[in-house]
Coordinates of C-alpha atoms in Angstrom, one line a residue:
Chain A
M1 CA 57.6 -77.1 -0.1
S2 CA 54.3 -78.5 0.8
F3 CA 51.7 -80.4 -1.0
V4 CA 49.4 -77.2 -0.9
F5 CA 51.9 -75.3 -2.5
Y6 CA 52.3 -77.7 -5.6
L7 CA 48.7 -78.0 -5.9
L8 CA 48.0 -74.1 -6.0
A9 CA 51.1 -73.8 -8.5
A10 CA 49.8 -76.4 -10.7
L11 CA 46.3 -74.9 -10.6
T12 CA 47.8 -71.4 -11.6
V13 CA 50.1 -72.7 -14.2
A14 CA 47.2 -74.8 -15.7
G15 CA 44.7 -71.7 -15.7
G16 CA 47.5 -69.7 -17.3
L17 CA 48.0 -72.2 -20.1
A18 CA 44.6 -72.6 -20.9
A19 CA 44.1 -68.9 -21.1
V20 CA 46.8 -68.6 -23.8
L21 CA 45.8 -71.8 -25.6
L22 CA 42.3 -72.3 -25.9
K23 CA 40.5 -71.5 -29.0
N24 CA 37.1 -69.9 -27.7
T25 CA 38.0 -66.5 -26.4
V26 CA 35.3 -66.7 -23.7
H27 CA 36.8 -69.9 -22.5
C28 CA 40.3 -68.1 -22.4
A29 CA 38.7 -65.5 -20.1
L30 CA 37.2 -68.0 -17.8
A31 CA 40.6 -69.8 -17.6
L32 CA 42.1 -66.5 -16.7
T33 CA 39.7 -66.3 -13.7
V34 CA 41.2 -69.7 -12.5
A35 CA 44.8 -68.4 -13.0
F36 CA 43.9 -65.2 -10.9
A37 CA 42.2 -67.4 -8.4
G38 CA 45.2 -69.7 -8.2
L39 CA 47.4 -66.7 -7.5
A40 CA 45.1 -65.5 -4.8
F41 CA 45.5 -68.5 -3.0
L42 CA 49.3 -68.5 -3.4
Y43 CA 49.0 -65.0 -1.7
L44 CA 47.2 -66.3 1.1
N45 CA 49.7 -69.4 1.3
L46 CA 52.5 -66.7 1.4
D47 CA 50.5 -65.0 4.5
A48 CA 49.7 -61.8 2.6
Q49 CA 45.9 -62.0 3.3
F50 CA 45.3 -58.3 2.2
A51 CA 46.9 -58.9 -1.0
G52 CA 45.2 -62.1 -1.5
F53 CA 41.8 -60.6 -1.0
A54 CA 42.6 -57.5 -3.1
Q55 CA 43.6 -59.9 -6.0
I56 CA 40.2 -61.5 -5.7
L57 CA 38.2 -58.4 -5.8
V58 CA 40.4 -56.4 -8.2
Y59 CA 41.2 -59.2 -10.8
I60 CA 38.4 -61.7 -10.3
G61 CA 35.7 -59.1 -9.6
A62 CA 36.8 -56.6 -12.1
V63 CA 39.3 -57.2 -14.6
A64 CA 37.9 -60.6 -15.6
I65 CA 34.5 -59.0 -15.9
L66 CA 36.0 -56.3 -18.0
V67 CA 37.5 -58.8 -20.3
V68 CA 34.3 -60.7 -20.7
F69 CA 32.4 -57.6 -21.6
A70 CA 35.2 -56.5 -24.2
I71 CA 34.8 -60.0 -25.8
L72 CA 31.2 -59.8 -25.9
L73 CA 31.2 -56.0 -27.3
T74 CA 33.8 -56.9 -30.1
K75 CA 32.2 -60.3 -31.2
G76 CA 35.5 -61.8 -30.3
S77 CA 34.1 -65.1 -29.3
E78 CA 33.7 -66.2 -33.0
T79 CA 36.8 -68.3 -33.7
P80 CA 38.5 -66.9 -36.8
K81 CA 38.7 -69.2 -39.7
D82 CA 42.5 -68.9 -40.3
G83 CA 43.6 -70.1 -36.6
V84 CA 43.8 -68.3 -33.5
F85 CA 47.6 -67.8 -33.7
S86 CA 49.7 -65.2 -35.5
K87 CA 51.7 -66.0 -38.6
T88 CA 54.8 -65.3 -36.5
W89 CA 53.9 -67.7 -33.8
L90 CA 57.2 -69.7 -33.9
A91 CA 59.3 -66.4 -33.3
G92 CA 57.0 -65.5 -30.3
L93 CA 57.2 -69.1 -28.7
A94 CA 61.0 -69.0 -29.1
V95 CA 61.2 -65.7 -27.4
A96 CA 59.2 -66.8 -24.5
A97 CA 61.0 -70.2 -24.2
G98 CA 64.3 -68.2 -24.1
V99 CA 63.0 -65.9 -21.3
F100 CA 61.9 -68.8 -19.3
A101 CA 65.2 -70.5 -19.7
V102 CA 67.1 -67.5 -18.6
L103 CA 64.8 -66.8 -15.8
G104 CA 64.6 -70.3 -14.5
W105 CA 68.6 -70.5 -15.0
A106 CA 69.0 -67.5 -12.7
V107 CA 66.5 -68.9 -9.9
L108 CA 68.2 -72.3 -10.0
Q109 CA 71.7 -70.7 -9.8
T110 CA 70.8 -68.3 -6.8
A111 CA 68.5 -71.1 -5.2
P112 CA 71.3 -72.2 -2.5
M113 CA 71.9 -68.5 -1.4
L114 CA 68.1 -67.6 -1.1
P115 CA 66.8 -67.4 2.4
K116 CA 65.3 -70.4 4.2
A117 CA 61.8 -70.6 5.5
T118 CA 61.1 -68.0 8.2
A119 CA 58.2 -67.6 10.7
A120 CA 55.2 -66.1 9.2
P121 CA 55.2 -62.1 9.7
A122 CA 52.6 -60.8 12.1
V123 CA 50.9 -58.2 9.7
T124 CA 47.4 -56.7 10.5
V125 CA 45.3 -55.0 8.0
G126 CA 45.6 -52.3 10.6
Q127 CA 49.3 -51.9 10.3
I128 CA 48.9 -51.9 6.4
G129 CA 46.3 -49.1 6.7
N130 CA 48.7 -47.1 8.8
A131 CA 51.5 -47.6 6.5
L132 CA 49.4 -46.4 3.5
V133 CA 48.3 -43.1 5.2
D134 CA 51.7 -42.5 6.7
R135 CA 54.9 -43.5 4.7
Y136 CA 53.0 -44.3 1.5
V137 CA 50.5 -41.6 1.5
L138 CA 52.0 -39.8 -1.5
P139 CA 52.0 -43.0 -3.8
L140 CA 48.4 -43.6 -2.6
E141 CA 47.3 -40.1 -3.8
I142 CA 49.1 -40.7 -7.1
V143 CA 47.3 -44.0 -7.7
A144 CA 44.1 -42.2 -6.7
V145 CA 44.7 -39.8 -9.4
L146 CA 45.7 -42.2 -12.0
L147 CA 42.8 -44.5 -11.4
T148 CA 40.4 -41.4 -11.9
V149 CA 42.3 -40.5 -15.0
A150 CA 42.3 -43.9 -16.4
L151 CA 38.7 -44.4 -15.9
I152 CA 37.8 -40.9 -17.5
G153 CA 40.2 -41.9 -20.2
A154 CA 38.7 -45.3 -20.9
V155 CA 35.2 -43.8 -21.1
I156 CA 36.3 -41.0 -23.5
V157 CA 38.3 -43.4 -25.8
A158 CA 35.6 -46.0 -26.0
M159 CA 32.7 -43.4 -26.2
H160 CA 30.7 -43.5 -29.5
D161 CA 31.7 -40.7 -31.6
K162 CA 28.3 -39.6 -33.1
E163 CA 29.4 -36.7 -35.6
R164 CA 32.1 -38.8 -37.3
T165 CA 29.9 -42.0 -37.7
R166 CA 30.2 -43.3 -41.4
Chain B
M1 CA 64.9 -76.4 -2.8
T2 CA 63.7 -73.6 -0.6
P3 CA 60.2 -72.2 -0.7
L4 CA 61.2 -68.9 -2.2
A5 CA 62.9 -70.6 -5.2
G6 CA 59.6 -72.5 -5.9
F7 CA 57.5 -69.3 -5.9
L8 CA 59.9 -67.7 -8.3
L9 CA 60.0 -70.8 -10.7
V10 CA 56.1 -70.6 -10.7
A11 CA 56.4 -66.9 -11.4
A12 CA 58.8 -67.3 -14.2
L13 CA 56.7 -70.1 -15.7
L14 CA 53.7 -67.9 -15.5
F15 CA 55.5 -64.8 -16.9
S16 CA 56.8 -67.0 -19.9
I17 CA 53.2 -67.9 -20.5
G18 CA 51.9 -64.5 -20.6
L19 CA 54.7 -63.5 -22.8
A20 CA 54.0 -66.5 -25.2
G21 CA 50.3 -65.5 -25.3
A22 CA 50.9 -61.7 -26.0
L23 CA 53.4 -62.7 -28.8
T24 CA 51.6 -65.6 -30.6
R25 CA 47.8 -64.7 -30.2
R26 CA 46.1 -62.9 -32.9
N27 CA 43.1 -61.5 -30.9
A28 CA 44.0 -58.2 -29.4
I29 CA 42.0 -59.2 -26.2
L30 CA 44.1 -62.3 -25.9
V31 CA 47.2 -60.2 -26.2
L32 CA 45.8 -58.2 -23.2
I33 CA 45.3 -61.4 -21.2
G34 CA 48.8 -62.3 -21.7
I35 CA 49.9 -59.0 -20.2
E36 CA 47.7 -59.3 -17.3
L37 CA 49.4 -62.7 -16.8
M38 CA 52.9 -61.2 -17.0
L39 CA 51.8 -58.5 -14.3
N40 CA 50.4 -61.1 -12.1
A41 CA 53.7 -63.1 -12.2
A42 CA 55.7 -59.9 -11.2
N43 CA 53.3 -59.4 -8.3
L44 CA 53.8 -62.9 -7.0
N45 CA 57.9 -62.2 -7.1
L46 CA 57.2 -59.2 -5.0
I47 CA 55.1 -60.9 -2.6
A48 CA 57.2 -63.9 -2.4
F49 CA 60.3 -61.7 -1.6
W50 CA 58.2 -59.8 0.8
R51 CA 57.6 -62.9 2.7
Y52 CA 60.9 -64.4 2.8
G53 CA 62.9 -61.0 2.9
P54 CA 64.7 -59.9 5.9
H55 CA 62.1 -57.1 7.2
P56 CA 58.7 -58.2 6.3
E57 CA 57.2 -55.6 9.1
L58 CA 58.3 -52.8 6.8
L59 CA 55.7 -54.0 4.2
T60 CA 57.7 -52.5 1.2
G61 CA 57.0 -55.6 -1.0
M62 CA 53.5 -55.8 -0.1
M63 CA 52.8 -52.1 -0.8
F64 CA 54.6 -52.5 -4.0
A65 CA 52.4 -55.6 -5.0
I66 CA 49.1 -53.4 -3.9
F67 CA 50.0 -50.5 -6.0
S68 CA 50.9 -52.8 -8.9
I69 CA 47.4 -54.3 -8.6
A70 CA 46.0 -50.7 -8.8
V71 CA 47.9 -49.7 -11.8
A72 CA 47.2 -53.0 -13.5
A73 CA 43.4 -52.4 -13.0
A74 CA 43.8 -48.9 -14.8
E75 CA 45.8 -50.5 -17.4
A76 CA 43.0 -53.1 -18.2
A77 CA 40.3 -50.3 -18.4
V78 CA 42.3 -48.2 -20.8
G79 CA 43.4 -51.2 -22.8
L80 CA 40.1 -52.7 -23.3
G81 CA 38.6 -49.3 -24.0
L82 CA 41.2 -48.9 -26.8
V83 CA 40.3 -52.5 -28.1
I84 CA 36.5 -51.7 -28.3
S85 CA 37.5 -48.3 -30.0
I86 CA 39.6 -50.1 -32.5
H87 CA 36.9 -52.6 -33.1
R88 CA 34.2 -49.9 -33.9
H89 CA 36.8 -48.2 -36.4
A90 CA 38.3 -51.3 -38.2
H91 CA 35.6 -54.0 -37.5
T92 CA 38.1 -56.4 -36.5
T93 CA 40.3 -57.2 -33.4
D94 CA 42.6 -59.4 -35.5
L95 CA 46.2 -57.7 -35.1
D96 CA 47.7 -59.4 -38.3
Q97 CA 45.0 -57.3 -40.1
M98 CA 45.8 -54.1 -38.4
N99 CA 48.6 -53.2 -40.6
R100 CA 48.5 -49.6 -41.1
M101 CA 48.9 -46.6 -38.8
K102 CA 46.8 -44.2 -40.7
G103 CA 43.1 -44.3 -40.0

């Protein structure tokens, strides 16, 4: 457990907490970007360079921008008068705390059996590309179709329906 | 503590934070942000198990994480499209005020 890991873990968790707790929705989206960046650095720390840069490209480059666009289009940046948390926030918090207790207990119980640190796997981007078009070609095609369908579906769902305008 | 246990604990904490956000916030976009955090925590688990697993050269966990990132991008696009559509219809994104299924 190196100092870098603790630093990145603290950055990620702080970003996640801020994304959930802050009042202004735009600030939440920016904090979410910090959490995504921390996760990308954690992936790099795990010697998963390709996943780390894919995380930066997809999440920081696309998803965070989409979230900001949605906030601005729905005027969501105005803080509501009666608080940002739901009426049943206590139950939600209790469920989340229970889930964390169970997950943490499971990890700590199995911690002595987990594998120790190993040498970094020598995986190049070329190997990942070969695996994508060789062993994983069917999932790759399915993801391509899924992305196309999702983008067309998102445009149709969000499209302005002129005939039914009130 | 082994490095893997540290990564698993961070992922568990991040998942719980995302779950708390999805369950307690009123704004629909913030609920989506919570779901994104939960998906990312799962991805961190996959990559950590790939790194410390017995056969990292098979790339199984890495591939799972990459496909999961692609599916999460599709989910975010459709989810935010739905939020915009609902906002146009109901003029709010407050989930406590959306209490009927009939339009």
